[in-house]
Coordinates of C-alpha atoms in Angstrom, one line a residue:
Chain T
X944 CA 58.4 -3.2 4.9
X945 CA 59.7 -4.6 8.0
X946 CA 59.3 -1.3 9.7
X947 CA 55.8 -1.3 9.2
X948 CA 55.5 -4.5 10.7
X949 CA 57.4 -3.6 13.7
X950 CA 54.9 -0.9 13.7
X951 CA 51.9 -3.0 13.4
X952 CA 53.5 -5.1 15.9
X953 CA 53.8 -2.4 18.5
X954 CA 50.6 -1.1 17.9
X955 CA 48.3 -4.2 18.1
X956 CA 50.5 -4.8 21.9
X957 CA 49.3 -1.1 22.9
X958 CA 46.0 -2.1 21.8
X959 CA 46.0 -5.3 24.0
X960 CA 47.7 -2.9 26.6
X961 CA 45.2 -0.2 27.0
X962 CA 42.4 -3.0 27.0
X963 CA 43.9 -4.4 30.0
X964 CA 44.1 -0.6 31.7
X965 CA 40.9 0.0 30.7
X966 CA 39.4 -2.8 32.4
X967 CA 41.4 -2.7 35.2
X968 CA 40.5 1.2 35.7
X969 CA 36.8 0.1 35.7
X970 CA 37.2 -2.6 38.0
X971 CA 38.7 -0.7 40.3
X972 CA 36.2 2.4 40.1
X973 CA 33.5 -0.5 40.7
X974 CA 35.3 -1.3 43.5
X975 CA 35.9 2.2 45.4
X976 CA 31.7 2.4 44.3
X977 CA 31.3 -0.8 46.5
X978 CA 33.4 0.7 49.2
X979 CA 32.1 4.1 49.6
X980 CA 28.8 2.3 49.8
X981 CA 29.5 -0.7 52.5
X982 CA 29.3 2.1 55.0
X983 CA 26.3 3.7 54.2
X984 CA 24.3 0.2 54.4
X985 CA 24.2 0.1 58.2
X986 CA 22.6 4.0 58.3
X987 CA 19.9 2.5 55.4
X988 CA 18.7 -0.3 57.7
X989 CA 17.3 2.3 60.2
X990 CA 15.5 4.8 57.7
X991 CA 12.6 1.9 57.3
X992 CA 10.7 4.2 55.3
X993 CA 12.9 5.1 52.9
X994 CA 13.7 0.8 52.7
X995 CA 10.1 -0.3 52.8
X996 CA 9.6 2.6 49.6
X997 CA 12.4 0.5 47.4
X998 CA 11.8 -2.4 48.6
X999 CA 8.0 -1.7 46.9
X1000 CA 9.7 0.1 43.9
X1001 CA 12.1 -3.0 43.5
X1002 CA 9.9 -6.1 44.9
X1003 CA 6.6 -5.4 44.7
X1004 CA 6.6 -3.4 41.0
X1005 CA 8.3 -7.0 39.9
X1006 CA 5.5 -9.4 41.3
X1007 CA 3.4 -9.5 38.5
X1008 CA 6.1 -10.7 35.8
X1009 CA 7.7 -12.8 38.5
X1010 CA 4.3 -14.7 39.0
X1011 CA 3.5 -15.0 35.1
X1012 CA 7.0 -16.1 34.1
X1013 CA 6.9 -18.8 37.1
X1014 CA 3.7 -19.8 36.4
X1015 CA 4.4 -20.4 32.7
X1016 CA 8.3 -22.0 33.5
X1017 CA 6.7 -24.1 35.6
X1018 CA 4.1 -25.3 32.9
X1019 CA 6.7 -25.7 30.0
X1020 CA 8.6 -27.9 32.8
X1021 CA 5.9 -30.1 33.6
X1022 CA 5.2 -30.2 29.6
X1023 CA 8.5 -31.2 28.4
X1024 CA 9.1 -33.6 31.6
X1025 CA 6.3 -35.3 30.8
X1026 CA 7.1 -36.4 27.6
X1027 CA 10.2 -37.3 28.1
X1028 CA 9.4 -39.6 31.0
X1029 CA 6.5 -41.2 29.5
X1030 CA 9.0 -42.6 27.4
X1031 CA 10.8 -44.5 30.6
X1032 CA 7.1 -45.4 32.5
X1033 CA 8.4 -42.9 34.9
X1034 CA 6.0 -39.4 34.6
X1035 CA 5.9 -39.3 38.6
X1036 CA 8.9 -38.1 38.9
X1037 CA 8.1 -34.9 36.9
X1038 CA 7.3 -33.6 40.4
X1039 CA 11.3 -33.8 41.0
X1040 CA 12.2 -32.9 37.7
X1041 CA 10.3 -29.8 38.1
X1042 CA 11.2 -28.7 41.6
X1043 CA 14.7 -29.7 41.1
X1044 CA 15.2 -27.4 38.4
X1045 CA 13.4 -24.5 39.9
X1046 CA 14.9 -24.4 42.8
X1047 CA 18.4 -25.0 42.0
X1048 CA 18.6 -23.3 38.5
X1049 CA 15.3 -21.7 37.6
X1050 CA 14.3 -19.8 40.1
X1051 CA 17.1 -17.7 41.5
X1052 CA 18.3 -17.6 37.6
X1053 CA 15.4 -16.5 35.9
X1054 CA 13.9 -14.7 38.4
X1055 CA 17.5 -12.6 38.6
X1056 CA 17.4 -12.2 34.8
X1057 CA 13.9 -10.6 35.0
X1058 CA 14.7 -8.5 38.3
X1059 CA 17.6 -6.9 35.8
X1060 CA 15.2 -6.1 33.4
X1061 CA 12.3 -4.9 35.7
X1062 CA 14.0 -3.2 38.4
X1063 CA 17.7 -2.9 37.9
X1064 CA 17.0 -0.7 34.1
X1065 CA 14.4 0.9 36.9
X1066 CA 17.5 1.8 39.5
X1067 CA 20.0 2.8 36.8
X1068 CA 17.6 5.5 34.9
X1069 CA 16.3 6.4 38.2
X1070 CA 19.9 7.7 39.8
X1071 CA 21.4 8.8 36.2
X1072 CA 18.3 11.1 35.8
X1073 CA 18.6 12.0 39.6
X1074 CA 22.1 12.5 38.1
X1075 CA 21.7 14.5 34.9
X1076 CA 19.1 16.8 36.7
X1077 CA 21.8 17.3 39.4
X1078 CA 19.6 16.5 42.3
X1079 CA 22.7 14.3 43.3
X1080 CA 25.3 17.4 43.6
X1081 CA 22.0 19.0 45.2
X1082 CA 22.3 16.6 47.7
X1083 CA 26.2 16.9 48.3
X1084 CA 25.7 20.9 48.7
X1085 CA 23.0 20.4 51.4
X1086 CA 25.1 17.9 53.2
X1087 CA 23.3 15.4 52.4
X1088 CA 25.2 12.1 51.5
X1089 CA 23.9 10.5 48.3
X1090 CA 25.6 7.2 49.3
X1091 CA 23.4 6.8 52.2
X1092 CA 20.1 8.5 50.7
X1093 CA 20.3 7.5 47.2
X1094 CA 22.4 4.3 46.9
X1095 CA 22.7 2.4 50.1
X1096 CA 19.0 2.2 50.3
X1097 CA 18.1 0.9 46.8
X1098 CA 20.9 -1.7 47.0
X1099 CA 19.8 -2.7 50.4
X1100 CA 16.0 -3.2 48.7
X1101 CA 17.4 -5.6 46.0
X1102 CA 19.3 -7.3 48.1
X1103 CA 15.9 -7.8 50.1
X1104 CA 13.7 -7.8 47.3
X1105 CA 15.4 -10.9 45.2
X1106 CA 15.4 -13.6 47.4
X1107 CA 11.9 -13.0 48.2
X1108 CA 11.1 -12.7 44.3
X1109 CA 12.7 -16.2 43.5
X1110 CA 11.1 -18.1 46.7
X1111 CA 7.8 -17.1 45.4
X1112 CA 8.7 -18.0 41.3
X1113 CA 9.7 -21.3 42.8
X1114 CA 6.6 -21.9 44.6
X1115 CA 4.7 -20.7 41.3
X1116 CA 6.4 -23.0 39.1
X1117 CA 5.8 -26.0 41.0
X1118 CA 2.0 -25.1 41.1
X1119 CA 2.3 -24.5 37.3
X1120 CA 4.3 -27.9 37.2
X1121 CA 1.2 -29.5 38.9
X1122 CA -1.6 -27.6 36.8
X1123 CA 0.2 -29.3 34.3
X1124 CA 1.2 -33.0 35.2
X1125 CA -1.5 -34.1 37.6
X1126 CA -4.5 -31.9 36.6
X1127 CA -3.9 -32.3 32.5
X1128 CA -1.8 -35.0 32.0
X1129 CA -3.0 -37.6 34.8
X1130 CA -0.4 -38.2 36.9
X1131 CA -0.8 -39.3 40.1
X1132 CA -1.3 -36.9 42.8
X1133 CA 0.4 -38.9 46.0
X1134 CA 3.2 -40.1 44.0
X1135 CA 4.3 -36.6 42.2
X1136 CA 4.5 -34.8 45.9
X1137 CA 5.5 -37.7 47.6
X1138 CA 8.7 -38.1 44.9
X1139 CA 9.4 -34.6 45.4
X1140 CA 9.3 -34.4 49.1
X1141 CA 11.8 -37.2 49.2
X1142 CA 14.3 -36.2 46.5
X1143 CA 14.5 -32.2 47.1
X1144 CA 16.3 -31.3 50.2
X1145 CA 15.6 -28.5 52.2
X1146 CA 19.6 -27.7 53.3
X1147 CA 21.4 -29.0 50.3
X1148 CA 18.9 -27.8 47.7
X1149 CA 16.5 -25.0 48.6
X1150 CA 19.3 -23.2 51.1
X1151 CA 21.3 -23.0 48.3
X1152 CA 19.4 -21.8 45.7
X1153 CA 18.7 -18.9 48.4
X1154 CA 21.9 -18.4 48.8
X1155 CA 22.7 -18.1 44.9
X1156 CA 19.6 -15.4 44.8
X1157 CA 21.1 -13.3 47.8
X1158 CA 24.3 -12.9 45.8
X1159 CA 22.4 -12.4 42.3
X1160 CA 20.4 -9.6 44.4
X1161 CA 24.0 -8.2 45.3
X1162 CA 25.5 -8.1 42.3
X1163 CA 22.2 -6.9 40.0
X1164 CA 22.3 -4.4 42.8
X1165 CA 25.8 -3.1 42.3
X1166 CA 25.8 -2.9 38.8
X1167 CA 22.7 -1.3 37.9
X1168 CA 23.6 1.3 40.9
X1169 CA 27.2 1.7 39.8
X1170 CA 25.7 2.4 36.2
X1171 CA 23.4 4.9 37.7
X1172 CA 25.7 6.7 39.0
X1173 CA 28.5 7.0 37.2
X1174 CA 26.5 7.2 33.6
X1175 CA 27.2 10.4 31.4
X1176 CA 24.4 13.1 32.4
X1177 CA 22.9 13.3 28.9
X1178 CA 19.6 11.5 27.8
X1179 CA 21.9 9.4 25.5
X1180 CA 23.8 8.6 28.1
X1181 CA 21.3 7.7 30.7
X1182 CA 19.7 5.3 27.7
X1183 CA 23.1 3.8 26.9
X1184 CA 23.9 3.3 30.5
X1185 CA 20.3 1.6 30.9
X1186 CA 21.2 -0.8 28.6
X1187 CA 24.7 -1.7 29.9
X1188 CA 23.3 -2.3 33.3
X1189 CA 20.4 -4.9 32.0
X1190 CA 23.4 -6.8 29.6
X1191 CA 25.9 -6.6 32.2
X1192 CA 23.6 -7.6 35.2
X1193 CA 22.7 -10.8 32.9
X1194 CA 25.5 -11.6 31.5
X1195 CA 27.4 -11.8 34.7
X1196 CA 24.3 -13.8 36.9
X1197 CA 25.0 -16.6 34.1
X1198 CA 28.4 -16.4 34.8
X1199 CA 28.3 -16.7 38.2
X1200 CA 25.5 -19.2 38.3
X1201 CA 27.7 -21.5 36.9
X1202 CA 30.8 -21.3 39.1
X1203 CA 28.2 -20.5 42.2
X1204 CA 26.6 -24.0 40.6
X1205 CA 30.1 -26.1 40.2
X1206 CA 31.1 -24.7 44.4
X1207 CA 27.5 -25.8 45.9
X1208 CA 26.1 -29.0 43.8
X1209 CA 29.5 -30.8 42.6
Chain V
X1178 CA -4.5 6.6 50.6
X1179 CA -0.9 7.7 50.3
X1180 CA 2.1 7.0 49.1
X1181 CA 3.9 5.4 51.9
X1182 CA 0.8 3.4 53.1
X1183 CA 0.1 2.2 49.6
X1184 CA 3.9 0.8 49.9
X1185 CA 3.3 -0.4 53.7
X1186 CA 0.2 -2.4 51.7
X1187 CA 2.8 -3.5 48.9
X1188 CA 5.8 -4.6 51.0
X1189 CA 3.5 -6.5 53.2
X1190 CA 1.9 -8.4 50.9
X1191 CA 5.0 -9.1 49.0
X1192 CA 6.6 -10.5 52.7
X1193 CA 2.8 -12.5 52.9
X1194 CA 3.3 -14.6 49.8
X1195 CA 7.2 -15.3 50.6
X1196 CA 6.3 -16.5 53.5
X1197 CA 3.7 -18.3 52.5
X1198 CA 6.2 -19.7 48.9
X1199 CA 8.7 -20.6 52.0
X1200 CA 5.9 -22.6 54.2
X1201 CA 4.8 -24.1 50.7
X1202 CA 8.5 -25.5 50.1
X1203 CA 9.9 -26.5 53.3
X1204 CA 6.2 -28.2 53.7
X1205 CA 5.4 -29.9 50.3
X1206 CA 8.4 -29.6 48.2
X1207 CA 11.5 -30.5 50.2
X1208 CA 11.7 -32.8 53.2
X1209 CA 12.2 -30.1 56.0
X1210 CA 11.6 -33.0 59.0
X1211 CA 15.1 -34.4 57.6
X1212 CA 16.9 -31.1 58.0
X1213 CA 16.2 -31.2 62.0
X1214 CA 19.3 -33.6 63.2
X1215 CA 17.3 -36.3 65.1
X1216 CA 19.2 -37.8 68.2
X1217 CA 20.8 -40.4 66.2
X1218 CA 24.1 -43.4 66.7
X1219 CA 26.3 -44.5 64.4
X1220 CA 26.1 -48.3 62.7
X1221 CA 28.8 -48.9 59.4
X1222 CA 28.7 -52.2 57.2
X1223 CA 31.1 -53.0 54.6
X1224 CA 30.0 -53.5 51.0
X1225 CA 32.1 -54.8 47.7
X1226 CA 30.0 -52.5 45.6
X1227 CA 27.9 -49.5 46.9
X1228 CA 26.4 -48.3 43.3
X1229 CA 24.7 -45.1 43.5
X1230 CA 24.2 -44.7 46.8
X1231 CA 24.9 -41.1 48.0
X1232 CA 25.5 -39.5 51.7
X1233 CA 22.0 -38.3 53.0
X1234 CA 20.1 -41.5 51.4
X1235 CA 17.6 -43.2 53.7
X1236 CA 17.8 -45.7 55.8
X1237 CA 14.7 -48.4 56.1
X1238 CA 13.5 -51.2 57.7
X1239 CA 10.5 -52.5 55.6
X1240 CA 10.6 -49.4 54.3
X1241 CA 10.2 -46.8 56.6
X1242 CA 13.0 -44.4 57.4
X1243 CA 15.2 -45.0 60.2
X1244 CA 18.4 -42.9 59.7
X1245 CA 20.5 -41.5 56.8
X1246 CA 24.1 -42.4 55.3
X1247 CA 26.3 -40.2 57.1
X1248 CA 29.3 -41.2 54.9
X1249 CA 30.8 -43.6 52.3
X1250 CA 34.2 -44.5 52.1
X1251 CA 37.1 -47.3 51.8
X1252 CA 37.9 -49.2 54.6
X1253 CA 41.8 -49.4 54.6
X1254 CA 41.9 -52.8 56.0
X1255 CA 39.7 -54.5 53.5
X1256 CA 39.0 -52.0 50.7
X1257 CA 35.6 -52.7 50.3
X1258 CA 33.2 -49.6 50.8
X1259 CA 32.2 -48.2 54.2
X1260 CA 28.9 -47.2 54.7
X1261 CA 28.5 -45.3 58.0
X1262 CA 24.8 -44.5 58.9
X1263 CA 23.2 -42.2 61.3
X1264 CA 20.5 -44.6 62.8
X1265 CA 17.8 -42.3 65.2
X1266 CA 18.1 -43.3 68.7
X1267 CA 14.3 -45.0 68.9
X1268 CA 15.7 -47.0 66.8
X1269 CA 18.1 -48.5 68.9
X1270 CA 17.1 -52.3 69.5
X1271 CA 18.6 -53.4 65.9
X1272 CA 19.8 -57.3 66.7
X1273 CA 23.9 -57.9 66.3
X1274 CA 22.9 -60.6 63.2
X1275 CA 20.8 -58.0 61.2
X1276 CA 22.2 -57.4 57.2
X1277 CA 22.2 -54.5 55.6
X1278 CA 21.5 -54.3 51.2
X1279 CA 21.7 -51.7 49.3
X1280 CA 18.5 -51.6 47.4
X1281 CA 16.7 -49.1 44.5
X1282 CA 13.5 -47.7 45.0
X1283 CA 11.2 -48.6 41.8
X1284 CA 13.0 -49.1 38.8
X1285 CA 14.3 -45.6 37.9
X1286 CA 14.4 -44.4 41.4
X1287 CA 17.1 -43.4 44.0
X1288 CA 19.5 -46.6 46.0
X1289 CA 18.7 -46.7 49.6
X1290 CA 20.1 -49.0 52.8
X1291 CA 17.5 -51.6 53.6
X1292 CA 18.2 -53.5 57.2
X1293 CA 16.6 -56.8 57.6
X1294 CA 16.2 -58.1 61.2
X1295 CA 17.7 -60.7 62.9
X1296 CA 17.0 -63.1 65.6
X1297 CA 20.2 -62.5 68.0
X1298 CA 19.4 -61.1 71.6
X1299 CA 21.9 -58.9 71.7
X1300 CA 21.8 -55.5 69.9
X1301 CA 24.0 -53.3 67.9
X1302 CA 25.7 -50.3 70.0
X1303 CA 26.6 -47.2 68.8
X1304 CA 30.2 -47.9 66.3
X1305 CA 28.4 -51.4 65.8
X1306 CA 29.0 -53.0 62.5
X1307 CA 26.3 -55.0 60.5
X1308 CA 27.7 -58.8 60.1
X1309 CA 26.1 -59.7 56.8
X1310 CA 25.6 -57.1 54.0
X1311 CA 23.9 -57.6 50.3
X1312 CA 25.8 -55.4 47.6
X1313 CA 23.7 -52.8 45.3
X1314 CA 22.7 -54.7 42.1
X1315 CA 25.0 -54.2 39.3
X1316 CA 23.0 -54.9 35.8
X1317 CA 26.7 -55.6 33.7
X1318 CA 27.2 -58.4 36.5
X1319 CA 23.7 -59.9 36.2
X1320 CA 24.0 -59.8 32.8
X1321 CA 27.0 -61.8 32.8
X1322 CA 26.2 -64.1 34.6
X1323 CA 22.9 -64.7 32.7
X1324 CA 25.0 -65.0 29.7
X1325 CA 26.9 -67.9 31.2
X1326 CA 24.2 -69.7 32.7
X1327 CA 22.7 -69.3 29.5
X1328 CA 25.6 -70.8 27.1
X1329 CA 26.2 -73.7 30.1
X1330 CA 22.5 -74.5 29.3
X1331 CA 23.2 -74.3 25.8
X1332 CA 26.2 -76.7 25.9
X1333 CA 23.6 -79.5 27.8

């Protein structure tokens, strides 16, 4: 009896042991992934082409869901606002409510969450296909760097592409926001961009909401690239990777949205 | 058409409407003109109670903007609250006996600095400290002190 326990014992501390390793190992292959590519960024800057095709792949490909979902955020916002400042005499400043929350939450969030889904699934079954059809050790045996073709590029388009892709949700969702307010609900036109104007500020607020959707675009980037790569080159493997990029991608925005959010506004 | 200029078409459009999203924010949204640091001076006044005033909140004379809070803090000497403003430099002619209140913007809205002018001849320089200042309105003190005004008028 008390062997087995010992035994249980050791084995639920091996468990919690290999856990650890594991997730150490695949930090640290994430890592060596990030810095075989930092090199090959500068080279990608230069082949324009090759950048403005990505960038179109990664930005442009997302433009219409990025436009519907601000458009519709933006409404809900103005909605919900609206009704709950009614209740205080105070539905002008729904025009501050809104923009607030789109550009220092909203915006860079959501529109990070979608550019996962959209383009970052994109990116991963792109290079794991490139991968499982070998066109990847293709490249390597023509001397031909896949860092610097394949990766650097793509990650250097998102890294574009997402800043760009929240600037214009923002800009959506305070037109839906004003669809909304003023042109359905009646509230005064001066006084909801006048509110605005004076509450949002351009360094503390909108500079850092950039800022928050540059390092979304990194990371989305790195993980859906990383997946790519590295997936098993089967068609199960290609969908299973697929999936871990979009749930990992999300899952760690959120997370760093809220310590990016507790640095910049607190 | 091909392929690359169909992405040319793309890419530029794409750059089109952030630019025009950014023009849109730093126009309508957000007030840009206060990013741009104006020539400004500094003025500070002391207050017992600053409320919810916050750095960056403006300063106004019959309310139109004439500087920001730069800072708020506690003056060691008299541990009331410092209030150090960045006052624009056209603004420079402020007399020595103007006061300073911290007021609120409609009922709901943000606190701000309001200056009321005096009569002296003399001006305030740049480190200059307003004389005669109004604290921000705090509703459990005005409420306590309607409470005994109203039992003294009870006990008439």
């Amino acid at each position: 009896m008390k062997t087995s326990m010992m035994h249980t014992a050791t084995r639920s501390i091996a468990w919690l042991g290999s856990i650890t390793l594991g997730f150490l190992q695949s930090l640290g292959k994430r890592a060596f992934f990030v810095w075989a590519v930092i090199p090959a960024l500068p080279y990608s800057v230069w082949r324009i082409r090759l950048l403005m095709k990505q960038v179109y792949f990664a930005g442009v490909l997302s433009l219409p869901i990025i436009l519907t979902a601000g458009l519709f955020v933006g409404m809900v916002l103005g909605l919900q606002g609206h009704h709950i400042l009614t209740t205080y005499n105070s539905e002008e400043a729904v025009g501050t409510m809104t923009a607030l929350s789109l550009i220092r939450e909203l915006g860079p969030v959501v529109a990070a969450l979608l550019f996962a889904g959209r383009a970052g699934s994109a990116l991963t079954a792109e290079v794991g296909l490139m991968k499982s059809t070998e066109q990847l050790s293709a490249l390597e045996m023509m001397a031909v760097d896949p860092m610097k073709f394949v990766i650097a590029p793509r990650i250097l388009a998102s890294i574009i592409a997402l800043p760009m892709l929240a600037m214009i949700f923002i800009a959506m969702g305070v037109f839906g926001g004003y669809v909304v307010s003023v042109g359905w609900l009646g509230v005064d036109d001066g006084a909801f961009w006048a509110q605005m104007s004076e509450q949002v500020d351009w360094q503390d607020d909108v500079m850092n909401g950039l800022i928050k959707a540059i390092v979304f675009g990194v990371l989305i980037a790195i993980i859906a690239l990383y997946e790519g790569y590295e997936s098993v080159p089967t068609s199960e493997g290609v969908s299973r990777a697929t999936t871990r990029s979009v749930v990992h991608a999300s899952l760690v925005v959120l997370g760093v949205d809220f310590i990016l959010t507790s640095l910049m506004f607190t | 058409m091909t392929r690359q200029v169909k992405a040319e078409i793309g890419v530029g459009l794409l750059v089109l409407m952030t630019l025009i999203s950014m023009v849109f924010i730093a126009l309508k949204v957000s007030n840009f003109n206060a990013m741009q640091d104006r020539p400004s001076y500094q003025l500070e006044a002391l207050f017992s109670n600053v409320g919810g005033l916050t750095v960056r909140a403006p300063v106004k004379i019959s309310g139109v903007t004439i500087g920001r809070v730069g800072e708020i803090s506690i003056d060691p000497v008299s541990y009331r609250a410092k209030v150090v403003m960045d006052i624009y430099n056209e603004y420079d002619d402020l007399p020595m006996d103007s006061s300073a209140s911290i007021l609120t913007s409609g009922l709901l809205g943000s606190q701000y600095v309001g200056i009321e002018i005096g009569g002296d001849e003399r001006v305030l320089a740049d480190g200059g400290r307003f004389g005669y200042t109004q604290s921000a309105l705090v509703l459990e003190n005005l409420i306590g002190r309607l409470m005994v005004s109203l039992t003294e008028g009870g006990d008439k």
